[in-house]
Every structure is written in C-alpha cells, then in structure tokens.
Coordinates of N, CA and C in Angstrom, one line a residue:
Chain R
X1 N 222.2 -28.4 115.2 CA 221.1 -28.5 116.1 C 221.6 -28.7 117.5
X2 N 221.0 -27.9 118.4 CA 221.5 -28.1 119.8 C 221.0 -29.4 120.4
X3 N 221.9 -30.0 121.1 CA 221.6 -31.3 121.9 C 222.0 -31.1 123.3
X4 N 221.1 -31.5 124.2 CA 221.3 -31.3 125.6 C 221.2 -32.7 126.3
X5 N 222.2 -32.9 127.1 CA 222.3 -34.2 127.8 C 222.4 -34.0 129.3
X6 N 221.7 -34.8 130.1 CA 221.7 -34.7 131.5 C 222.2 -36.0 132.1
X7 N 223.1 -35.8 133.0 CA 223.7 -37.0 133.7 C 223.8 -36.7 135.2
X8 N 223.4 -37.7 136.0 CA 222.9 -39.0 135.7 C 221.4 -38.9 135.3
X9 N 220.9 -40.0 134.8 CA 219.4 -40.0 134.5 C 218.6 -40.2 135.7
X10 N 219.2 -40.9 136.7 CA 218.5 -41.1 138.0 C 219.5 -41.1 139.1
X11 N 219.0 -40.7 140.3 CA 219.9 -40.6 141.4 C 219.1 -40.9 142.7
X12 N 219.6 -41.7 143.6 CA 218.9 -42.0 144.8 C 219.9 -41.8 146.0
X13 N 219.6 -40.9 146.9 CA 220.6 -40.6 147.9 C 219.9 -40.5 149.3
X14 N 220.7 -40.6 150.4 CA 220.1 -40.4 151.7 C 220.0 -38.9 152.0
X15 N 219.1 -38.6 152.8 CA 218.9 -37.2 153.2 C 220.2 -36.6 153.8
X16 N 220.4 -35.3 153.4 CA 221.6 -34.6 154.0 C 222.8 -34.6 153.0
X17 N 222.8 -35.4 152.0 CA 223.9 -35.4 151.1 C 223.9 -34.1 150.2
X18 N 225.1 -33.7 149.8 CA 225.2 -32.6 148.8 C 225.3 -33.3 147.4
X19 N 224.6 -32.7 146.5 CA 224.4 -33.3 145.1 C 224.9 -32.4 144.0
X20 N 225.3 -33.1 142.9 CA 225.7 -32.3 141.7 C 225.0 -33.0 140.5
X21 N 224.1 -32.2 139.9 CA 223.5 -32.7 138.6 C 224.1 -32.0 137.5
X22 N 224.3 -32.7 136.4 CA 225.1 -32.2 135.2 C 224.2 -32.0 134.0
X23 N 224.5 -31.0 133.3 CA 223.8 -30.7 132.0 C 224.9 -30.2 131.0
X24 N 224.9 -30.9 129.9 CA 225.9 -30.5 128.8 C 225.2 -30.2 127.5
X25 N 225.7 -29.3 126.8 CA 225.1 -28.9 125.5 C 226.1 -28.8 124.4
X26 N 225.7 -28.9 123.2 CA 226.7 -29.0 122.1 C 227.0 -27.7 121.4
X27 N 226.1 -26.8 121.4 CA 226.3 -25.5 120.8 C 226.5 -24.4 121.9
X28 N 227.6 -23.8 121.9 CA 227.9 -22.8 123.0 C 227.3 -21.4 122.8
X29 N 226.8 -21.2 121.6 CA 226.2 -19.9 121.3 C 224.8 -19.8 121.9
X30 N 224.7 -19.6 123.2 CA 223.4 -19.6 123.9 C 223.1 -18.2 124.5
X31 N 221.8 -18.0 124.7 CA 221.3 -16.8 125.4 C 221.3 -17.0 126.9
X32 N 220.7 -18.1 127.3 CA 220.7 -18.4 128.7 C 220.4 -19.9 128.9
X33 N 220.5 -20.3 130.2 CA 220.3 -21.7 130.5 C 219.4 -21.6 131.8
X34 N 218.4 -22.4 131.8 CA 217.4 -22.4 132.9 C 217.3 -23.8 133.5
X35 N 217.3 -23.9 134.8 CA 217.0 -25.1 135.5 C 215.6 -25.1 136.1
X36 N 215.0 -26.3 135.9 CA 213.6 -26.5 136.4 C 213.5 -27.7 137.2
X37 N 212.4 -27.7 138.0 CA 212.0 -28.9 138.8 C 210.6 -29.3 138.3
X38 N 210.4 -30.6 138.2 CA 209.1 -31.1 137.8 C 208.7 -32.2 138.7
X39 N 207.6 -32.0 139.4 CA 207.0 -33.1 140.3 C 206.1 -33.9 139.4
X40 N 205.9 -35.2 139.8 CA 205.1 -36.1 139.0 C 203.7 -35.5 138.7
X41 N 203.3 -35.5 137.4 CA 202.0 -35.1 137.0 C 201.8 -33.6 137.0
X42 N 202.9 -32.9 137.2 CA 202.8 -31.4 137.3 C 203.6 -30.7 136.2
X43 N 203.4 -29.4 136.1 CA 204.2 -28.6 135.2 C 205.6 -28.3 135.7
X44 N 206.4 -27.5 135.1 CA 207.7 -27.2 135.4 C 207.8 -25.9 136.3
X45 N 208.6 -26.0 137.4 CA 208.8 -24.9 138.2 C 210.3 -24.4 138.0
X46 N 210.4 -23.1 137.7 CA 211.7 -22.5 137.4 C 212.5 -22.4 138.7
X47 N 213.7 -22.9 138.7 CA 214.6 -22.8 139.8 C 215.6 -21.7 139.7
X48 N 216.4 -21.7 138.6 CA 217.5 -20.7 138.4 C 217.6 -20.5 136.9
X49 N 217.9 -19.2 136.6 CA 218.2 -18.8 135.2 C 219.5 -18.2 135.2
X50 N 220.4 -18.7 134.3 CA 221.7 -18.1 134.1 C 221.8 -17.5 132.7
X51 N 222.2 -16.2 132.7 CA 222.4 -15.6 131.4 C 223.7 -16.0 130.8
X52 N 223.9 -15.8 129.5 CA 225.1 -16.3 128.9 C 226.4 -15.5 129.4
X53 N 226.2 -14.3 129.9 CA 227.3 -13.5 130.4 C 227.6 -13.9 131.9
X54 N 226.8 -14.7 132.5 CA 227.0 -15.0 134.0 C 227.7 -16.3 134.1
X55 N 228.3 -16.5 135.3 CA 229.0 -17.8 135.6 C 228.2 -18.6 136.6
X56 N 227.4 -18.0 137.4 CA 226.6 -18.8 138.3 C 225.5 -18.0 138.9
X57 N 224.5 -18.7 139.5 CA 223.4 -18.1 140.2 C 223.1 -19.0 141.4
X58 N 222.6 -18.3 142.4 CA 222.3 -19.0 143.7 C 220.9 -18.7 144.2
X59 N 220.3 -19.7 144.8 CA 219.0 -19.4 145.4 C 218.9 -20.5 146.5
X60 N 219.0 -20.0 147.8 CA 218.9 -20.9 148.9 C 219.9 -21.9 148.9
X61 N 219.5 -23.2 148.9 CA 220.4 -24.3 148.9 C 220.8 -24.7 147.5
X62 N 220.4 -24.0 146.5 CA 220.7 -24.3 145.1 C 221.8 -23.4 144.5
X63 N 222.7 -23.9 143.8 CA 223.7 -23.1 143.1 C 223.9 -23.7 141.7
X64 N 223.7 -22.9 140.7 CA 223.9 -23.3 139.3 C 225.1 -22.6 138.7
X65 N 226.0 -23.3 138.0 CA 227.1 -22.7 137.3 C 227.0 -22.9 135.8
X66 N 227.7 -22.1 135.1 CA 227.6 -22.2 133.6 C 229.0 -22.0 133.1
X67 N 229.5 -22.9 132.3 CA 230.8 -22.8 131.6 C 230.4 -23.0 130.1
X68 N 230.2 -21.8 129.4 CA 229.8 -21.9 128.0 C 230.9 -22.5 127.1
X69 N 232.2 -22.2 127.4 CA 233.2 -22.7 126.5 C 233.3 -24.2 126.5
X70 N 233.0 -24.9 127.6 CA 233.0 -26.3 127.6 C 231.6 -26.9 127.4
X71 N 230.6 -26.1 127.3 CA 229.2 -26.5 127.1 C 228.6 -27.3 128.3
X72 N 228.9 -26.8 129.5 CA 228.4 -27.5 130.7 C 227.8 -26.5 131.7
X73 N 226.8 -27.1 132.4 CA 226.2 -26.4 133.6 C 226.0 -27.5 134.7
X74 N 226.2 -27.1 135.9 CA 225.9 -28.0 137.0 C 225.0 -27.3 138.0
X75 N 224.1 -28.1 138.5 CA 223.2 -27.7 139.6 C 223.6 -28.4 140.9
X76 N 224.0 -27.6 141.8 CA 224.5 -28.1 143.1 C 223.3 -27.9 144.1
X77 N 223.0 -29.0 144.8 CA 222.0 -29.0 145.8 C 222.6 -29.3 147.2
X78 N 222.6 -28.4 148.1 CA 223.2 -28.6 149.4 C 222.2 -29.2 150.4
X79 N 222.8 -30.1 151.2 CA 222.0 -30.7 152.3 C 220.6 -31.1 151.8
X80 N 220.6 -32.1 151.0 CA 219.3 -32.5 150.3 C 218.3 -33.0 151.3
X81 N 217.0 -32.8 151.0 CA 215.9 -33.2 151.8 C 214.9 -34.0 151.0
X82 N 214.1 -34.8 151.7 CA 213.1 -35.6 150.9 C 212.2 -34.8 150.0
X83 N 211.9 -33.6 150.4 CA 211.1 -32.7 149.6 C 211.8 -32.2 148.3
X84 N 213.1 -32.5 148.2 CA 213.8 -32.2 146.9 C 213.6 -33.3 145.9
X85 N 212.9 -34.4 146.2 CA 212.7 -35.4 145.3 C 211.8 -35.0 144.1
X86 N 212.3 -35.1 142.9 CA 211.6 -34.6 141.7 C 212.5 -34.9 140.5
X87 N 212.0 -34.5 139.4 CA 212.9 -34.6 138.2 C 213.4 -33.2 137.9
X88 N 214.7 -33.1 137.6 CA 215.3 -31.8 137.4 C 215.7 -31.7 135.9
X89 N 215.3 -30.6 135.3 CA 215.5 -30.4 133.8 C 216.3 -29.2 133.6
X90 N 217.2 -29.2 132.6 CA 217.8 -28.0 132.2 C 217.4 -27.7 130.8
X91 N 217.3 -26.4 130.4 CA 216.9 -26.0 129.1 C 217.8 -24.9 128.7
X92 N 218.3 -25.0 127.4 CA 219.3 -24.1 126.9 C 218.6 -23.3 125.8
X93 N 218.6 -22.0 125.8 CA 218.0 -21.2 124.8 C 219.1 -20.6 123.9
X94 N 219.0 -20.9 122.6 CA 220.0 -20.4 121.7 C 219.5 -19.2 120.9
X95 N 220.2 -18.9 119.8 CA 219.9 -17.7 119.1 C 218.5 -17.6 118.4
X96 N 217.9 -18.8 118.2 CA 216.6 -18.9 117.6 C 215.5 -18.6 118.6
X97 N 215.9 -18.4 119.9 CA 215.0 -18.2 121.0 C 214.1 -19.5 121.3
X98 N 214.6 -20.6 120.8 CA 213.9 -21.8 121.1 C 214.6 -22.6 122.1
X99 N 214.0 -22.9 123.3 CA 214.7 -23.7 124.3 C 214.8 -25.1 123.9
X100 N 215.9 -25.7 124.2 CA 216.1 -27.2 124.0 C 216.3 -27.8 125.4
X101 N 215.5 -28.8 125.7 CA 215.5 -29.4 127.0 C 216.3 -30.7 127.0
X102 N 216.9 -31.0 128.1 CA 217.4 -32.4 128.3 C 216.3 -33.3 128.8
X103 N 216.6 -34.6 129.0 CA 215.6 -35.5 129.4 C 215.4 -35.6 130.9
X104 N 216.3 -34.9 131.6 CA 216.1 -34.7 133.1 C 216.9 -35.7 133.9
X105 N 217.0 -35.4 135.2 CA 217.6 -36.3 136.2 C 216.5 -36.5 137.2
X106 N 216.1 -37.8 137.4 CA 215.1 -38.1 138.4 C 215.8 -38.3 139.8
X107 N 215.5 -37.5 140.7 CA 216.1 -37.5 142.0 C 215.2 -38.0 143.1
X108 N 215.7 -39.0 143.9 CA 215.0 -39.5 145.1 C 215.9 -39.2 146.3
X109 N 215.4 -38.5 147.3 CA 216.1 -38.3 148.5 C 215.3 -39.0 149.6
X110 N 215.9 -40.1 150.2 CA 215.2 -40.9 151.1 C 215.6 -40.5 152.6
X111 N 214.6 -40.6 153.5 CA 214.9 -40.1 154.9 C 215.9 -41.1 155.5
Chain I
X1 N 194.5 -16.3 139.3 CA 195.9 -16.4 139.8 C 196.9 -15.6 138.9
X2 N 198.1 -15.5 139.4 CA 199.1 -14.8 138.6 C 199.9 -15.6 137.7
X3 N 199.7 -16.9 137.8 CA 200.6 -17.8 137.0 C 199.9 -18.2 135.6
X4 N 200.6 -19.1 134.9 CA 200.1 -19.5 133.6 C 199.1 -20.6 133.9
X5 N 197.9 -20.5 133.2 CA 196.9 -21.5 133.4 C 196.6 -22.2 132.1
X6 N 196.2 -23.5 132.2 CA 195.9 -24.3 131.0 C 194.6 -25.0 131.3
X7 N 193.8 -25.1 130.3 CA 192.5 -25.8 130.3 C 192.3 -26.6 129.1
X8 N 191.7 -27.8 129.1 CA 191.4 -28.5 130.4 C 192.7 -29.1 131.0
X9 N 192.6 -29.7 132.2 CA 193.8 -30.3 132.7 C 193.9 -31.7 132.2
X10 N 192.8 -32.3 131.8 CA 192.8 -33.6 131.2 C 191.8 -33.6 130.0
X11 N 192.2 -34.3 129.0 CA 191.3 -34.4 127.8 C 191.4 -35.8 127.2
X12 N 190.3 -36.6 127.2 CA 190.3 -37.9 126.6 C 189.4 -37.8 125.3
X13 N 189.9 -38.2 124.2 CA 189.2 -38.1 123.0 C 189.4 -39.4 122.2
X14 N 188.6 -39.6 121.1 CA 188.7 -40.7 120.3 C 189.5 -40.4 119.0
X15 N 190.2 -41.4 118.5 CA 191.0 -41.2 117.3 C 190.1 -40.6 116.2
X16 N 190.7 -39.6 115.6 CA 190.0 -38.9 114.5 C 189.2 -37.6 114.9
X17 N 189.1 -37.4 116.2 CA 188.4 -36.2 116.7 C 189.3 -35.0 116.7
X18 N 188.6 -33.8 116.8 CA 189.3 -32.5 116.9 C 189.4 -32.1 118.3
X19 N 190.5 -31.5 118.8 CA 190.6 -31.0 120.1 C 191.2 -29.6 120.1
X20 N 190.9 -28.9 121.1 CA 191.5 -27.5 121.4 C 192.0 -27.5 122.8
X21 N 193.2 -27.0 123.0 CA 193.8 -26.8 124.3 C 194.1 -25.4 124.4
X22 N 193.8 -24.9 125.6 CA 193.9 -23.4 125.9 C 195.0 -23.1 126.9
X23 N 195.7 -22.0 126.6 CA 196.7 -21.5 127.5 C 196.5 -20.0 127.8
X24 N 196.5 -19.6 129.1 CA 196.3 -18.2 129.5 C 197.6 -17.8 130.2
X25 N 198.4 -17.0 129.5 CA 199.8 -16.7 130.0 C 199.7 -15.7 131.2
X26 N 200.8 -15.4 131.7 CA 201.0 -14.4 132.7 C 200.7 -13.0 132.1
X27 N 199.9 -12.2 132.7 CA 199.6 -10.9 132.2 C 200.8 -10.1 131.9
X28 N 200.9 -9.5 130.6 CA 202.0 -8.7 130.2 C 203.1 -9.5 129.6
X29 N 203.1 -10.8 129.6 CA 204.1 -11.6 128.9 C 203.8 -11.6 127.4
X30 N 204.8 -11.2 126.6 CA 204.5 -11.1 125.2 C 204.9 -12.4 124.4
X31 N 205.7 -13.3 125.0 CA 206.1 -14.5 124.4 C 205.4 -15.7 125.0
X32 N 204.9 -16.6 124.2 CA 204.2 -17.7 124.6 C 204.7 -19.0 123.8
X33 N 205.0 -20.0 124.6 CA 205.5 -21.2 124.0 C 204.6 -22.4 124.2
X34 N 204.5 -23.3 123.2 CA 203.8 -24.6 123.4 C 204.9 -25.7 123.3
X35 N 204.8 -26.7 124.2 CA 205.6 -27.9 124.2 C 204.8 -29.1 124.3
X36 N 205.4 -30.2 123.9 CA 204.7 -31.5 124.1 C 205.7 -32.4 124.9
X37 N 205.2 -33.1 125.9 CA 206.1 -33.9 126.7 C 205.6 -35.3 126.8
X38 N 206.4 -36.3 126.4 CA 206.0 -37.7 126.5 C 206.7 -38.2 127.8
X39 N 206.2 -39.4 128.3 CA 206.7 -39.9 129.5 C 208.2 -40.2 129.4
X40 N 208.9 -39.7 130.4 CA 210.4 -39.9 130.5 C 211.2 -39.0 129.6
X41 N 210.6 -38.1 129.0 CA 211.3 -37.2 128.1 C 211.2 -35.7 128.6
X42 N 212.1 -34.9 128.1 CA 212.0 -33.5 128.4 C 210.9 -32.9 127.4
X43 N 210.5 -31.7 127.7 CA 209.5 -31.0 126.8 C 210.1 -30.8 125.4
X44 N 209.3 -31.0 124.4 CA 209.7 -30.9 123.0 C 209.0 -29.6 122.4
X45 N 209.8 -28.7 121.9 CA 209.2 -27.5 121.4 C 208.3 -27.7 120.2
X46 N 207.1 -27.0 120.2 CA 206.2 -27.0 119.1 C 206.2 -25.7 118.3
X47 N 205.9 -24.6 119.1 CA 205.6 -23.3 118.4 C 205.8 -22.2 119.5
X48 N 206.3 -21.0 119.0 CA 206.2 -19.9 120.0 C 205.7 -18.7 119.3
X49 N 205.0 -17.8 120.1 CA 204.5 -16.6 119.6 C 205.2 -15.4 120.3
X50 N 205.4 -14.4 119.5 CA 205.9 -13.1 120.1 C 204.8 -12.1 119.7
X51 N 204.0 -11.8 120.7 CA 202.7 -11.0 120.4 C 201.7 -11.9 119.8
X52 N 201.1 -11.4 118.7 CA 200.0 -12.2 118.1 C 200.6 -13.1 117.0
X53 N 201.8 -12.9 116.5 CA 202.3 -13.7 115.4 C 203.1 -14.9 115.8
X54 N 202.9 -16.0 115.1 CA 203.7 -17.2 115.3 C 205.2 -16.9 114.8
X55 N 206.1 -16.7 115.8 CA 207.5 -16.4 115.4 C 208.2 -17.6 114.8
X56 N 207.9 -18.8 115.3 CA 208.6 -20.0 114.9 C 207.6 -21.2 115.2
X57 N 207.2 -21.8 114.1 CA 206.4 -23.0 114.2 C 207.0 -24.3 113.7
X58 N 208.4 -24.2 113.8 CA 209.1 -25.3 113.2 C 209.0 -26.6 113.9
X59 N 208.5 -26.6 115.2 CA 208.3 -27.8 116.0 C 207.0 -28.5 115.8
X60 N 206.1 -27.9 115.1 CA 204.8 -28.6 114.8 C 205.0 -29.8 114.0
X61 N 204.6 -31.0 114.4 CA 204.9 -32.2 113.7 C 204.3 -32.4 112.4
X62 N 203.2 -31.8 112.1 CA 202.5 -31.9 110.8 C 201.4 -30.9 110.7
X63 N 200.7 -30.9 109.6 CA 199.7 -29.9 109.4 C 198.4 -30.2 110.1
X64 N 198.3 -31.3 110.9 CA 197.2 -31.5 111.8 C 197.2 -30.5 113.0
X65 N 198.4 -30.0 113.3 CA 198.6 -29.1 114.4 C 198.6 -27.7 114.0
X66 N 197.9 -26.9 114.8 CA 197.8 -25.4 114.5 C 197.6 -24.7 115.8
X67 N 198.2 -23.5 115.9 CA 198.0 -22.7 117.1 C 197.7 -21.2 116.7
X68 N 196.9 -20.6 117.6 CA 196.6 -19.2 117.3 C 196.7 -18.4 118.6
X69 N 196.9 -17.1 118.5 CA 197.0 -16.2 119.6 C 196.5 -14.8 119.1
X70 N 195.2 -14.7 118.8 CA 194.6 -13.6 118.1 C 194.8 -12.2 118.7
X71 N 194.8 -12.2 120.0 CA 194.9 -10.9 120.7 C 196.1 -10.7 121.5
X72 N 197.1 -11.6 121.3 CA 198.4 -11.5 121.9 C 198.4 -11.9 123.4
X73 N 197.3 -12.6 123.8 CA 197.3 -13.0 125.2 C 197.0 -14.5 125.2
X74 N 195.7 -14.9 125.3 CA 195.3 -16.4 125.3 C 195.7 -17.0 124.0
X75 N 196.2 -18.3 124.1 CA 196.5 -19.0 122.9 C 195.7 -20.4 122.9
X76 N 195.4 -20.8 121.7 CA 194.8 -22.1 121.6 C 195.6 -23.0 120.7
X77 N 195.9 -24.2 121.1 CA 196.5 -25.2 120.3 C 195.4 -26.1 119.8
X78 N 195.4 -26.3 118.5 CA 194.3 -27.1 117.8 C 194.9 -28.3 117.1
X79 N 194.3 -29.4 117.4 CA 194.8 -30.7 116.8 C 193.6 -31.3 116.0
X80 N 193.8 -31.5 114.7 CA 192.7 -32.1 113.9 C 193.0 -33.6 113.7
X81 N 192.0 -34.4 113.5 CA 192.1 -35.8 113.2 C 193.1 -36.5 114.1
X82 N 192.9 -36.4 115.4 CA 193.8 -36.9 116.4 C 194.2 -38.3 116.2
X83 N 195.4 -38.7 116.5 CA 195.9 -40.0 116.4 C 196.4 -40.5 117.8
X84 N 196.5 -41.8 118.0 CA 197.0 -42.3 119.3 C 198.4 -41.7 119.7
X85 N 199.2 -41.5 118.7 CA 200.5 -41.0 118.9 C 200.5 -39.5 119.4
X86 N 199.4 -38.9 119.3 CA 199.3 -37.5 119.8 C 199.2 -37.5 121.4
X87 N 198.9 -38.6 122.0 CA 198.8 -38.7 123.4 C 200.1 -38.2 124.1
X88 N 200.0 -37.3 125.0 CA 201.1 -36.7 125.7 C 200.6 -35.6 126.6
X89 N 201.5 -35.0 127.3 CA 201.2 -33.8 128.1 C 201.6 -32.6 127.3
X90 N 200.7 -31.6 127.1 CA 200.9 -30.4 126.3 C 201.1 -29.3 127.3
X91 N 202.3 -28.7 127.3 CA 202.7 -27.7 128.2 C 202.8 -26.3 127.5
X92 N 202.4 -25.3 128.2 CA 202.5 -23.9 127.8 C 203.4 -23.1 128.7
X93 N 204.1 -22.2 128.2 CA 205.0 -21.4 129.0 C 204.9 -20.0 128.5
X94 N 205.1 -19.0 129.3 CA 205.2 -17.6 128.9 C 206.4 -16.9 129.4
X95 N 206.9 -15.9 128.8 CA 208.0 -15.1 129.3 C 207.7 -13.6 128.8
X96 N 208.4 -12.7 129.5 CA 208.2 -11.3 129.2 C 208.5 -11.0 127.7
X97 N 209.6 -11.6 127.2 CA 210.0 -11.4 125.9 C 210.7 -12.7 125.4
X98 N 210.7 -13.0 124.2 CA 211.3 -14.2 123.7 C 212.9 -14.1 123.8
X99 N 213.4 -12.9 123.5 CA 214.8 -12.7 123.6 C 215.2 -12.2 124.9
X100 N 216.5 -11.8 125.0 CA 217.0 -11.3 126.3 C 216.8 -12.2 127.4
X101 N 216.6 -11.7 128.6 CA 216.5 -12.6 129.8 C 215.6 -13.8 129.7
X102 N 214.4 -13.5 129.3 CA 213.5 -14.6 128.8 C 213.2 -15.7 129.8
X103 N 213.1 -15.5 131.1 CA 212.8 -16.6 132.0 C 211.4 -17.1 131.7
X104 N 211.3 -18.4 131.5 CA 210.0 -19.0 131.2 C 209.3 -19.5 132.5
X105 N 208.0 -19.3 132.4 CA 207.1 -19.8 133.5 C 206.1 -20.7 132.9
X106 N 205.9 -21.9 133.4 CA 205.1 -22.9 132.8 C 203.8 -23.1 133.5
X107 N 202.8 -23.5 132.7 CA 201.5 -23.9 133.3 C 201.5 -25.4 133.7
X108 N 200.4 -25.8 134.3 CA 200.4 -27.2 134.8 C 200.3 -28.3 133.7
X109 N 199.9 -27.9 132.5 CA 199.8 -28.8 131.4 C 198.4 -29.4 131.2
X110 N 198.2 -29.9 130.0 CA 197.0 -30.6 129.6 C 197.4 -32.0 129.2
X111 N 196.9 -33.0 129.9 CA 197.2 -34.4 129.6 C 196.2 -34.8 128.5
X112 N 196.6 -35.1 127.3 CA 195.7 -35.5 126.2 C 195.9 -37.0 126.0
X113 N 194.8 -37.7 126.0 CA 194.8 -39.2 125.8 C 193.8 -39.4 124.6
X114 N 194.4 -40.0 123.5 CA 193.7 -40.4 122.3 C 193.4 -41.9 122.3
X115 N 192.2 -42.3 122.4 CA 191.9 -43.7 122.5 C 191.7 -44.3 121.1

C-alpha cells in the first residue's frame, strides 16, 4: 500500500525566503505526482503535475522535482510572499489510478 | 463556470438521517473521484468513476455509503443512517481520464456536520 509523507508538517518563514517542501512515497511504481495548494475552508488548487517519465516541472516561482528511484519529490518556492500562505499537499497516483495524499505542509509566510 | 462544482457547500443533519451530496465535473472529463477530508489530514480516497461505472469503490468505509453517476457526468454521493463520525469535508475531483496524464481538478467541497 502506498504511503505518502510530507515534511515538515508546518513551516513559518519571513517574506522573501526560498523554501523547499518535501514529499516522500514508499512505492516507486507511479503514474504521476501532483502538488496542490489548499486555502483554509477551500478545495484544492492544482499547482504542478509531474509525469513518471519527467524529472521536474516549473510554473512561475514554483519548481517541482521528482526522483522515482528514491521515492521523493520536492516543491521549491522562490521568493516567498504572504499570499503563498496555505497548506501544500502532494498526491501520488499509482497503477490502480487511485491517488494517495500526504497530510500536507502548513506554510505561513509573514511580512 | 468551467470548474468542478459541488452542492450543497454546507450540510447539517441529525444522526440517522440520509444525505445526498452532488458533484458536477468539468465538461468532457470522464473520470470523477470522491474523497473525504478530516481536519489536519489529506484527502482520503472513497470511490472513482470512469464514465458511468464505478471503477474502484475500495475506499468506501461501509455499506452506508454509495455513489452513482448514471449519465457519466454528474455524480451523487449518498450516505444512509449518518453517524457523527461521518462529519468531514467531502471533496470531488475530475480529470480527463483516470489513467495517463490524469491531472485532477477539485471542487470546493461539501462540509457535512452530523449532530
């Protein structure tokens, strides 16, 4: 059974810092890995999707990498802003087409 | 709108009652997923549809939970004899197809409270 772990569980940083959020998974036989953002009381917003054949994806200040062999993905946020404050979730989709989510990293960026 | 919509946004019910939660996916998306999210947790898979059929319902916690998607578009999650432990946010997501690229797009969720 796939298990997904996200570290750290919570992070509080001053504005302008570069951040790395980690996601690890136990079964490397995956189709894709997707990073989401969730604001309090809201649904999930897709940030980046990495296919199993890809190593990284970039969108604006966000960069996500994937290392299947070691079962890890990182989400890099450059020049963080208060508006980046949210919970960040990663989801790994395996051969059963069922995504498994981590518990998320709660990020606070203070001015 | 063009996104996934869910109704109602909030539902308060009494223990033992029956509830229905609705999900309207993005037009043309053949895959539809239901999840349940408790406070401080990631979404937990319940069931997914590929077209009209339930492709995998292994996440449904017991036989009080049932979901349908009769025309391959809108889906309804049905919960019978609700219990206080069913209180959670129920999320729906759709994607073009379950396999392959399969980027998921989520709705805003339905917050269910069972008193």
